[in-house]
Amino acid sequence: MNPEASRPETDSHHIESDPEVKWPEENQMLVRRLRLDTEKLPHLPVEVWLLIFQLATEVPFAFLPRTESPFNLPSHPNPKEMTAELSRSLITKRYIALVCRSWNEIATPSLYGAVLLRSTRGVTAAWSTFCDSTKSDAGVLLGRHVKRIDISLRDLQMYHPGFDRERERMTERISGILQRLPNLSVFSMRTQVYNGDATGFAEALTYTSANTLHTIEWEGIDQPCDRICHSGAPWAKLVSSCPNLKSFDGPACWIFSTALHQDARLSHLSITHDDIEAWEAQPDPPTPPHIRYVSPGGRHVTHINTRACFSRAISLDVEFRSQDDLNRLLAQSPKLSQLILWASWPLMQGLTLDPSITHLGLSVYEKQTTLVYLVKGLGRLADWNIPGVKTLRLMSRHRLLEGENLQMKRVQKALQKIREAGLVLENWEGKPFV
């Protein structure tokens, strides 16, 4: 969230002019009316107002690590979905902050619980709030409330003029912000800065929030392997300083240099950078119970020696592009019972799985998903060679199988065919279709 929202009497113009947030005219009128009618609000105890604000702005799983299998209920949203939910909560928080000073003061811990920075302007505002020397005491007090920070700078693009200069400036300011967040539990950054630039972030987190940090999510720009590996040392120090670390997303070199693939504390490990040499150089170590592999940039997981991380995994989330590739991957995962596949429907049609796989999740590429396309795919599920699968979950959060669409004859016919095959079909929330 934009930290400027904490001072509505003096800086409300910064909020209302923010191009990232839509301010419908009727909502602006409502805020002005509430400002005029605050004396008519019920005089409830502070604890009651605080509970109301927390319920109104709550984002499920925002402060929790991914500690369980994705098939456990309810399922943890992916980073993109989490960002969307935090953004919606941000708008509600801003309305609360603008009503009156008393609401702003009561709700401050909730307002600053999760900070979402989506632009370079937002980073500058946050840096001014937390790090400006003229108001350092206030910045320290506000920083203590922050438990989660998500950074995704949409206006920082590699091919824009002045990218290197702006990237360096943002890196310096983000490092400064992190130094003021002593109670941070979730650090998530997915933006176009080089992986090697993360050294300052790791050092800042080690210095301020190592004791409280349980989730680290990082996705930067690919660069030569030697630079990535060189940047792994500060992360190794950070990891060794975090007694409560549960979830880590990052490049392969960082993971292997910190021995995270052998760390018994972790229940969620995601590799966000393909490094063939780093993979193939690894022995066959023990691994966490749930491994999630993300294959970016068009590369494919089975081009790599996956034995190092998947031999003990029981749950796997993976993209595949052919049945042969998937077979090679499954052969390296003898203990696998839960599988999530990212692919298009045509690739799914010839799917063949070992009987040991009992839980299957499908995440069909959204661009190819229409109601007709989805129903045709569902109608063929009963013909797949998946003898051990009992539970089938659609992992994508599209709303095609809801409301009136769910009552359509062709949809009901497809669902009935699946039931006759003995499969339980679930939506992305893990709830069965009725």
Tab-separated table of C-alpha atoms in Angstrom:
chain	number	residue	atom	x	y	z
A	1	MET	CA	0.000	0.000	0.000
A	2	ASN	CA	1.067	3.589	-0.507
A	3	PRO	CA	2.420	4.794	2.857
A	4	GLU	CA	1.263	8.323	2.068
A	5	ALA	CA	-2.220	7.113	3.013
A	6	SER	CA	-1.284	7.363	6.667
A	7	ARG	CA	-1.572	11.159	6.651
A	8	PRO	CA	-4.963	11.959	5.071
A	9	GLU	CA	-5.263	15.519	6.416
A	10	THR	CA	-2.023	16.708	4.815
A	11	ASP	CA	-1.280	14.347	1.949
A	12	SER	CA	-4.639	13.112	0.694
A	13	HIS	CA	-3.961	14.722	-2.691
A	14	HIS	CA	-1.166	12.189	-3.243
A	15	ILE	CA	-3.638	9.361	-2.768
A	16	GLU	CA	-6.515	10.676	-4.810
A	17	SER	CA	-4.199	11.471	-7.741
A	18	ASP	CA	-2.590	8.021	-7.785
A	19	PRO	CA	-3.127	6.741	-11.361
A	20	GLU	CA	-3.041	3.111	-10.197
A	21	VAL	CA	-6.185	3.399	-8.094
A	22	LYS	CA	-9.626	4.083	-9.571
A	23	TRP	CA	-11.646	6.600	-7.584
A	24	PRO	CA	-15.264	6.536	-8.849
A	25	GLU	CA	-17.089	9.808	-8.260
A	26	GLU	CA	-19.704	8.161	-6.041
A	27	ASN	CA	-16.952	6.724	-3.810
A	28	GLN	CA	-15.259	10.103	-3.481
A	29	MET	CA	-18.604	11.615	-2.469
A	30	LEU	CA	-19.050	8.844	0.113
A	31	VAL	CA	-15.660	9.609	1.665
A	32	ARG	CA	-16.484	13.335	1.859
A	33	ARG	CA	-19.872	12.546	3.438
A	34	LEU	CA	-18.255	10.279	6.025
A	35	ARG	CA	-15.812	13.043	6.895
A	36	LEU	CA	-18.725	15.366	7.600
A	37	ASP	CA	-20.749	12.774	9.526
A	38	THR	CA	-18.079	11.195	11.723
A	39	GLU	CA	-19.715	12.622	14.820
A	40	LYS	CA	-22.771	10.486	13.989
A	41	LEU	CA	-20.770	7.246	13.975
A	42	PRO	CA	-21.412	4.948	16.958
A	43	HIS	CA	-18.951	5.432	19.814
A	44	LEU	CA	-17.599	1.903	19.912
A	45	PRO	CA	-14.537	0.786	21.862
A	46	VAL	CA	-11.243	0.993	19.996
A	47	GLU	CA	-10.931	-2.809	20.032
A	48	VAL	CA	-14.244	-3.163	18.167
A	49	TRP	CA	-13.277	-0.658	15.466
A	50	LEU	CA	-9.914	-2.393	15.091
A	51	LEU	CA	-11.619	-5.760	14.583
A	52	ILE	CA	-13.945	-4.235	11.969
A	53	PHE	CA	-11.008	-2.737	10.056
A	54	GLN	CA	-9.106	-6.025	10.137
A	55	LEU	CA	-12.078	-7.998	8.818
A	56	ALA	CA	-12.730	-5.426	6.080
A	57	THR	CA	-9.146	-5.500	4.797
A	58	GLU	CA	-8.153	-9.113	5.462
A	59	VAL	CA	-6.383	-11.014	2.668
A	60	PRO	CA	-6.322	-14.794	3.336
A	61	PHE	CA	-2.826	-16.340	3.469
A	62	ALA	CA	-1.145	-12.926	3.134
A	63	PHE	CA	1.005	-13.500	6.224
A	64	LEU	CA	1.326	-17.294	6.029
A	65	PRO	CA	4.066	-19.356	4.353
A	66	ARG	CA	3.233	-22.086	1.861
A	67	THR	CA	3.745	-24.826	4.390
A	68	GLU	CA	1.451	-27.499	2.989
A	69	SER	CA	0.650	-29.371	-0.176
A	70	PRO	CA	-1.434	-27.348	-2.670
A	71	PHE	CA	-4.109	-30.040	-2.410
A	72	ASN	CA	-4.721	-29.279	1.259
A	73	LEU	CA	-7.734	-27.050	1.842
A	74	PRO	CA	-7.945	-24.211	1.327
A	75	SER	CA	-5.329	-23.733	-1.385
A	76	HIS	CA	-2.728	-20.960	-1.216
A	77	PRO	CA	-3.106	-18.440	-4.093
A	78	ASN	CA	-0.251	-17.968	-6.542
A	79	PRO	CA	1.765	-14.694	-6.490
A	80	LYS	CA	-0.270	-13.021	-9.237
A	81	GLU	CA	-3.552	-13.771	-7.493
A	82	MET	CA	-2.143	-12.646	-4.147
A	83	THR	CA	-1.091	-9.304	-5.666
A	84	ALA	CA	-4.603	-8.773	-7.041
A	85	GLU	CA	-6.170	-9.471	-3.637
A	86	LEU	CA	-3.723	-7.147	-1.876
A	87	SER	CA	-4.518	-4.443	-4.421
A	88	ARG	CA	-8.256	-4.710	-3.731
A	89	SER	CA	-7.597	-4.566	-0.006
A	90	LEU	CA	-5.430	-1.490	-0.583
A	91	ILE	CA	-8.375	0.504	-1.932
A	92	THR	CA	-10.486	-0.327	1.137
A	93	LYS	CA	-7.610	0.683	3.413
A	94	ARG	CA	-7.278	4.034	1.673
A	95	TYR	CA	-10.965	4.769	2.131
A	96	ILE	CA	-10.636	4.011	5.851
A	97	ALA	CA	-7.580	6.252	6.167
A	98	LEU	CA	-9.344	9.191	4.516
A	99	VAL	CA	-12.479	9.239	6.692
A	100	CYS	CA	-11.115	10.912	9.819
A	101	ARG	CA	-8.058	11.181	12.016
A	102	SER	CA	-9.396	8.843	14.712
A	103	TRP	CA	-10.076	6.060	12.189
A	104	ASN	CA	-6.632	6.553	10.718
A	105	GLU	CA	-4.952	6.275	14.107
A	106	ILE	CA	-6.937	3.195	15.179
A	107	ALA	CA	-6.416	1.387	11.879
A	108	THR	CA	-2.707	2.170	11.396
A	109	PRO	CA	-1.436	-1.342	12.346
A	110	SER	CA	-3.900	-2.906	9.899
A	111	LEU	CA	-3.228	-0.289	7.223
A	112	TYR	CA	0.498	-0.968	7.243
A	113	GLY	CA	0.342	-4.740	7.772
A	114	ALA	CA	0.863	-5.428	4.049
A	115	VAL	CA	2.673	-2.915	1.828
A	116	LEU	CA	2.241	-3.207	-1.947
A	117	LEU	CA	4.604	-1.232	-4.204
A	118	ARG	CA	3.688	-1.380	-7.890
A	119	SER	CA	5.537	1.616	-9.340
A	120	THR	CA	8.721	3.627	-8.915
A	121	ARG	CA	6.550	6.425	-7.589
A	122	GLY	CA	5.234	4.106	-4.892
A	123	VAL	CA	8.792	3.169	-3.891
A	124	THR	CA	9.693	6.857	-3.605
A	125	ALA	CA	6.639	7.516	-1.416
A	126	ALA	CA	7.460	4.541	0.811
A	127	TRP	CA	11.093	5.627	1.082
A	128	SER	CA	9.961	9.128	2.079
A	129	THR	CA	7.645	7.706	4.747
A	130	PHE	CA	10.020	5.170	6.276
A	131	CYS	CA	13.475	6.659	5.643
A	132	ASP	CA	13.242	10.464	5.429
A	133	SER	CA	15.613	11.802	8.117
A	134	THR	CA	13.266	14.696	8.933
A	135	LYS	CA	10.622	12.258	10.180
A	136	SER	CA	12.768	9.268	11.104
A	137	ASP	CA	10.975	8.590	14.402
A	138	ALA	CA	7.595	8.353	12.677
A	139	GLY	CA	9.085	6.113	9.987
A	140	VAL	CA	10.484	3.713	12.577
A	141	LEU	CA	7.112	3.479	14.331
A	142	LEU	CA	5.258	2.811	11.077
A	143	GLY	CA	7.855	0.269	9.938
A	144	ARG	CA	7.173	-1.881	12.987
A	145	HIS	CA	3.649	-2.577	11.719
A	146	VAL	CA	4.763	-3.993	8.348
A	147	LYS	CA	4.630	-7.802	8.159
A	148	ARG	CA	4.574	-8.219	4.388
A	149	ILE	CA	6.004	-6.252	1.470
A	150	ASP	CA	5.298	-7.022	-2.200
A	151	ILE	CA	7.314	-5.175	-4.840
A	152	SER	CA	6.356	-5.413	-8.513
A	153	LEU	CA	7.402	-2.276	-10.402
A	154	ARG	CA	5.412	-2.283	-13.621
A	155	ASP	CA	6.961	0.940	-14.924
A	156	LEU	CA	10.563	-0.288	-14.515
A	157	GLN	CA	11.199	-1.964	-17.865
A	158	MET	CA	14.536	-3.144	-19.214
A	159	TYR	CA	14.226	-1.448	-22.617
A	160	HIS	CA	13.035	1.938	-21.367
A	161	PRO	CA	15.456	4.888	-21.629
A	162	GLY	CA	17.392	5.420	-18.412
A	163	PHE	CA	16.666	1.908	-17.150
A	164	ASP	CA	20.079	1.328	-15.539
A	165	ARG	CA	20.030	4.639	-13.679
A	166	GLU	CA	16.465	4.127	-12.432
A	167	ARG	CA	17.176	0.498	-11.503
A	168	GLU	CA	20.127	1.547	-9.343
A	169	ARG	CA	18.062	4.273	-7.669
A	170	MET	CA	15.198	1.875	-6.919
A	171	THR	CA	17.597	-0.769	-5.603
A	172	GLU	CA	19.112	1.715	-3.169
A	173	ARG	CA	15.738	2.962	-1.941
A	174	ILE	CA	14.237	-0.502	-1.526
A	175	SER	CA	17.273	-1.527	0.534
A	176	GLY	CA	16.684	1.529	2.709
A	177	ILE	CA	13.019	0.621	3.186
A	178	LEU	CA	13.860	-2.957	4.194
A	179	GLN	CA	16.205	-1.641	6.880
A	180	ARG	CA	13.170	-0.051	8.598
A	181	LEU	CA	10.962	-3.184	8.742
A	182	PRO	CA	12.041	-5.155	11.846
A	183	ASN	CA	8.943	-7.398	11.999
A	184	LEU	CA	8.785	-8.407	8.332
A	185	SER	CA	7.652	-12.004	7.760
A	186	VAL	CA	7.063	-12.079	3.962
A	187	PHE	CA	9.396	-10.492	1.392
A	188	SER	CA	8.141	-10.814	-2.202
A	189	MET	CA	9.812	-9.050	-5.119
A	190	ARG	CA	9.083	-9.765	-8.772
A	191	THR	CA	10.372	-6.978	-10.972
A	192	GLN	CA	13.003	-6.129	-13.576
A	193	VAL	CA	16.156	-5.724	-11.538
A	194	TYR	CA	19.139	-8.003	-11.966
A	195	ASN	CA	19.474	-10.979	-9.665
A	196	GLY	CA	22.904	-9.663	-8.687
A	197	ASP	CA	21.293	-6.438	-7.431
A	198	ALA	CA	19.586	-8.390	-4.657
A	199	THR	CA	22.745	-8.416	-2.545
A	200	GLY	CA	21.694	-5.227	-0.767
A	201	PHE	CA	18.234	-6.638	-0.081
A	202	ALA	CA	19.667	-9.787	1.502
A	203	GLU	CA	21.994	-7.745	3.702
A	204	ALA	CA	19.154	-5.437	4.806
A	205	LEU	CA	16.881	-8.377	5.647
A	206	THR	CA	19.673	-10.091	7.579
A	207	TYR	CA	20.248	-6.948	9.607
A	208	THR	CA	16.626	-6.139	10.465
A	209	SER	CA	14.137	-9.018	10.122
A	210	ALA	CA	15.977	-12.364	10.099
A	211	ASN	CA	14.219	-13.524	13.279
A	212	THR	CA	10.710	-12.972	11.877
A	213	LEU	CA	11.155	-13.769	8.167
A	214	HIS	CA	9.499	-17.015	7.025
A	215	THR	CA	8.898	-16.430	3.294
A	216	ILE	CA	11.240	-15.118	0.579
A	217	GLU	CA	10.015	-14.763	-3.013
A	218	TRP	CA	12.345	-13.333	-5.655
A	219	GLU	CA	12.098	-13.171	-9.435
A	220	GLY	CA	14.443	-10.793	-11.238
A	221	ILE	CA	16.075	-10.545	-14.659
A	222	ASP	CA	18.207	-13.432	-15.896
A	223	GLN	CA	21.905	-12.691	-16.236
A	224	PRO	CA	25.148	-14.668	-16.711
A	225	CYS	CA	25.399	-17.584	-14.308
A	226	ASP	CA	28.637	-16.378	-12.725
A	227	ARG	CA	26.987	-13.132	-11.593
A	228	ILE	CA	24.029	-14.999	-10.140
A	229	CYS	CA	26.246	-17.430	-8.256
A	230	HIS	CA	28.373	-14.562	-7.001
A	231	SER	CA	25.236	-12.950	-5.558
A	232	GLY	CA	24.360	-16.094	-3.600
A	233	ALA	CA	26.702	-15.484	-0.637
A	234	PRO	CA	24.538	-12.793	1.068
A	235	TRP	CA	21.509	-15.060	0.693
A	236	ALA	CA	23.406	-17.912	2.315
A	237	LYS	CA	24.071	-15.651	5.292
A	238	LEU	CA	20.421	-14.570	5.393
A	239	VAL	CA	19.133	-18.152	5.238
A	240	SER	CA	21.428	-19.235	8.056
A	241	SER	CA	20.128	-16.301	10.134
A	242	CYS	CA	16.410	-17.099	9.656
A	243	PRO	CA	15.291	-19.705	12.217
A	244	ASN	CA	11.676	-19.617	10.979
A	245	LEU	CA	12.238	-19.839	7.207
A	246	LYS	CA	9.568	-22.040	5.570
A	247	SER	CA	9.254	-20.958	1.936
A	248	PHE	CA	11.887	-19.833	-0.590
A	249	ASP	CA	11.580	-18.855	-4.281
A	250	GLY	CA	14.743	-17.930	-6.152
A	251	PRO	CA	17.352	-18.811	-8.822
A	252	ALA	CA	18.918	-22.271	-8.805
A	253	CYS	CA	22.387	-20.943	-7.935
A	254	TRP	CA	21.068	-19.245	-4.805
A	255	ILE	CA	19.321	-22.417	-3.718
A	256	PHE	CA	22.349	-24.637	-4.196
A	257	SER	CA	24.827	-22.141	-2.737
A	258	THR	CA	22.686	-21.940	0.406
A	259	ALA	CA	22.014	-25.721	0.457
A	260	LEU	CA	18.291	-24.928	0.642
A	261	HIS	CA	17.485	-28.081	-1.320
A	262	GLN	CA	18.704	-30.015	1.740
A	263	ASP	CA	17.110	-27.775	4.376
A	264	ALA	CA	14.646	-29.700	6.535
A	265	ARG	CA	12.948	-26.460	7.655
A	266	LEU	CA	11.461	-25.789	4.230
A	267	SER	CA	8.076	-27.039	3.144
A	268	HIS	CA	7.987	-25.027	-0.107
A	269	LEU	CA	10.861	-24.573	-2.557
A	270	SER	CA	10.533	-22.858	-5.932
A	271	ILE	CA	13.307	-22.528	-8.506
A	272	THR	CA	12.711	-19.460	-10.669
A	273	HIS	CA	15.839	-19.560	-12.825
A	274	ASP	CA	17.015	-22.361	-15.129
A	275	ASP	CA	20.663	-23.209	-14.579
A	276	ILE	CA	21.502	-26.521	-16.210
A	277	GLU	CA	25.054	-26.778	-14.873
A	278	ALA	CA	23.956	-26.067	-11.301
A	279	TRP	CA	21.278	-28.750	-11.519
A	280	GLU	CA	23.484	-31.428	-13.026
A	281	ALA	CA	26.285	-30.834	-10.528
A	282	GLN	CA	24.122	-31.807	-7.561
A	283	PRO	CA	24.038	-35.241	-5.857
A	284	ASP	CA	20.816	-36.853	-4.632
A	285	PRO	CA	20.083	-35.063	-1.335
A	286	PRO	CA	17.023	-35.197	0.941
A	287	THR	CA	14.403	-32.633	-0.024
A	288	PRO	CA	11.386	-30.873	1.500
A	289	PRO	CA	8.015	-32.638	1.248
A	290	HIS	CA	6.642	-30.218	-1.356
A	291	ILE	CA	8.693	-28.906	-4.271
A	292	ARG	CA	7.295	-26.396	-6.734
A	293	TYR	CA	9.262	-25.812	-9.926
A	294	VAL	CA	8.635	-22.775	-12.119
A	295	SER	CA	10.104	-22.862	-15.633
A	296	PRO	CA	10.378	-19.294	-17.021
A	297	GLY	CA	11.506	-17.943	-20.357
A	298	GLY	CA	10.161	-20.806	-22.464
A	299	ARG	CA	12.595	-23.354	-21.028
A	300	HIS	CA	11.312	-26.680	-19.918
A	301	VAL	CA	11.926	-28.499	-16.664
A	302	THR	CA	12.832	-31.842	-18.223
A	303	HIS	CA	15.759	-30.360	-20.130
A	304	ILE	CA	17.503	-30.505	-16.754
A	305	ASN	CA	18.662	-33.290	-14.464
A	306	THR	CA	15.795	-33.003	-11.981
A	307	ARG	CA	16.809	-36.033	-9.897
A	308	ALA	CA	18.613	-33.771	-7.413
A	309	CYS	CA	15.421	-32.210	-6.103
A	310	PHE	CA	12.534	-34.434	-7.098
A	311	SER	CA	13.566	-37.895	-5.909
A	312	ARG	CA	11.821	-37.448	-2.545
A	313	ALA	CA	9.054	-35.030	-3.503
A	314	ILE	CA	5.464	-36.126	-2.903
A	315	SER	CA	3.863	-33.091	-4.576
A	316	LEU	CA	5.048	-31.494	-7.796
A	317	ASP	CA	3.857	-28.415	-9.684
A	318	VAL	CA	5.335	-28.382	-13.185
A	319	GLU	CA	4.939	-27.251	-16.788
A	320	PHE	CA	5.206	-29.946	-19.442
A	321	ARG	CA	5.312	-29.906	-23.229
A	322	SER	CA	5.204	-33.560	-24.252
A	323	GLN	CA	4.297	-36.936	-22.781
A	324	ASP	CA	7.895	-38.162	-23.205
A	325	ASP	CA	9.237	-35.237	-21.183
A	326	LEU	CA	6.665	-35.844	-18.467
A	327	ASN	CA	7.509	-39.552	-18.338
A	328	ARG	CA	11.196	-38.779	-17.797
A	329	LEU	CA	10.306	-36.411	-14.977
A	330	LEU	CA	7.946	-38.876	-13.294
A	331	ALA	CA	10.594	-41.602	-13.490
A	332	GLN	CA	12.792	-39.387	-11.286
A	333	SER	CA	9.952	-38.920	-8.768
A	334	PRO	CA	9.120	-42.408	-7.447
A	335	LYS	CA	7.323	-41.130	-4.321
A	336	LEU	CA	5.045	-38.736	-6.160
A	337	SER	CA	1.324	-38.932	-5.318
A	338	GLN	CA	0.219	-35.364	-6.134
A	339	LEU	CA	0.801	-33.669	-9.479
A	340	ILE	CA	-0.147	-30.259	-10.865
A	341	LEU	CA	0.296	-29.753	-14.606
A	342	TRP	CA	0.507	-26.491	-16.536
A	343	ALA	CA	-0.220	-27.065	-20.219
A	344	SER	CA	-2.704	-26.535	-23.028
A	345	TRP	CA	-5.668	-28.859	-23.539
A	346	PRO	CA	-4.200	-30.554	-26.667
A	347	LEU	CA	-1.197	-31.709	-24.645
A	348	MET	CA	-3.485	-33.011	-21.919
A	349	GLN	CA	-5.397	-35.320	-24.266
A	350	GLY	CA	-2.795	-38.091	-24.386
A	351	LEU	CA	-1.984	-37.932	-20.688
A	352	THR	CA	-0.779	-41.178	-19.089
A	353	LEU	CA	0.061	-41.385	-15.380
A	354	ASP	CA	1.321	-44.025	-13.007
A	355	PRO	CA	-1.342	-45.489	-10.650
A	356	SER	CA	0.563	-44.014	-7.681
A	357	ILE	CA	-0.679	-40.512	-8.634
A	358	THR	CA	-3.962	-40.059	-6.744
A	359	HIS	CA	-4.340	-36.240	-6.857
A	360	LEU	CA	-4.120	-34.386	-10.176
A	361	GLY	CA	-4.387	-30.630	-10.639
A	362	LEU	CA	-4.803	-29.023	-14.058
A	363	SER	CA	-3.917	-25.426	-14.810
A	364	VAL	CA	-4.870	-24.838	-18.425
A	365	TYR	CA	-3.332	-21.790	-20.082
A	366	GLU	CA	-5.800	-18.960	-19.541
A	367	LYS	CA	-5.521	-17.519	-23.066
A	368	GLN	CA	-6.860	-20.754	-24.509
A	369	THR	CA	-9.655	-21.166	-21.986
A	370	THR	CA	-13.197	-20.354	-23.095
A	371	LEU	CA	-16.312	-22.119	-21.852
A	372	VAL	CA	-16.607	-24.192	-25.047
A	373	TYR	CA	-12.901	-25.071	-24.973
A	374	LEU	CA	-13.067	-25.986	-21.290
A	375	VAL	CA	-16.163	-28.177	-21.646
A	376	LYS	CA	-14.645	-30.052	-24.596
A	377	GLY	CA	-11.549	-30.755	-22.535
A	378	LEU	CA	-13.559	-31.886	-19.515
A	379	GLY	CA	-15.617	-34.178	-21.705
A	380	ARG	CA	-12.481	-36.115	-22.638
A	381	LEU	CA	-11.104	-36.500	-19.097
A	382	ALA	CA	-12.828	-39.822	-18.558
A	383	ASP	CA	-10.893	-41.246	-21.519
A	384	TRP	CA	-7.466	-40.377	-20.116
A	385	ASN	CA	-5.125	-43.084	-18.875
A	386	ILE	CA	-4.971	-41.951	-15.234
A	387	PRO	CA	-5.932	-45.128	-13.342
A	388	GLY	CA	-4.929	-44.002	-9.846
A	389	VAL	CA	-6.396	-40.483	-9.880
A	390	LYS	CA	-9.329	-40.014	-7.515
A	391	THR	CA	-9.349	-36.224	-7.140
A	392	LEU	CA	-9.058	-33.834	-10.080
A	393	ARG	CA	-8.725	-30.112	-9.409
A	394	LEU	CA	-8.905	-27.187	-11.828
A	395	MET	CA	-6.167	-24.953	-10.432
A	396	SER	CA	-6.920	-21.846	-12.526
A	397	ARG	CA	-9.161	-19.219	-10.992
A	398	HIS	CA	-11.333	-18.527	-14.013
A	399	ARG	CA	-15.058	-18.334	-13.291
A	400	LEU	CA	-16.303	-20.264	-16.288
A	401	LEU	CA	-17.819	-23.090	-14.247
A	402	GLU	CA	-19.947	-20.947	-11.958
A	403	GLY	CA	-23.470	-19.581	-11.816
A	404	GLU	CA	-25.600	-20.037	-14.920
A	405	ASN	CA	-22.768	-21.649	-16.897
A	406	LEU	CA	-22.704	-24.540	-14.441
A	407	GLN	CA	-26.366	-25.293	-15.213
A	408	MET	CA	-25.870	-25.575	-18.978
A	409	LYS	CA	-26.663	-29.020	-20.405
A	410	ARG	CA	-23.276	-29.519	-22.072
A	411	VAL	CA	-21.503	-28.616	-18.833
A	412	GLN	CA	-23.649	-31.006	-16.783
A	413	LYS	CA	-23.091	-33.729	-19.384
A	414	ALA	CA	-19.312	-33.342	-19.127
A	415	LEU	CA	-19.429	-33.384	-15.319
A	416	GLN	CA	-21.643	-36.481	-15.327
A	417	LYS	CA	-19.172	-38.308	-17.562
A	418	ILE	CA	-16.394	-37.501	-15.086
A	419	ARG	CA	-18.471	-38.752	-12.146
A	420	GLU	CA	-19.201	-42.005	-13.951
A	421	ALA	CA	-15.451	-42.514	-14.322
A	422	GLY	CA	-15.143	-42.321	-10.525
A	423	LEU	CA	-13.387	-38.930	-10.399
A	424	VAL	CA	-14.125	-36.109	-7.949
A	425	LEU	CA	-13.803	-32.788	-9.798
A	426	GLU	CA	-12.869	-29.746	-7.674
A	427	ASN	CA	-12.578	-26.057	-8.451
A	428	TRP	CA	-9.506	-23.967	-7.564
A	429	GLU	CA	-10.795	-23.570	-3.979
A	430	GLY	CA	-10.903	-27.336	-3.523
A	431	LYS	CA	-14.703	-27.422	-3.518
A	432	PRO	CA	-16.436	-30.156	-5.556
A	433	PHE	CA	-18.750	-29.207	-8.399
A	434	VAL	CA	-22.374	-30.096	-7.685
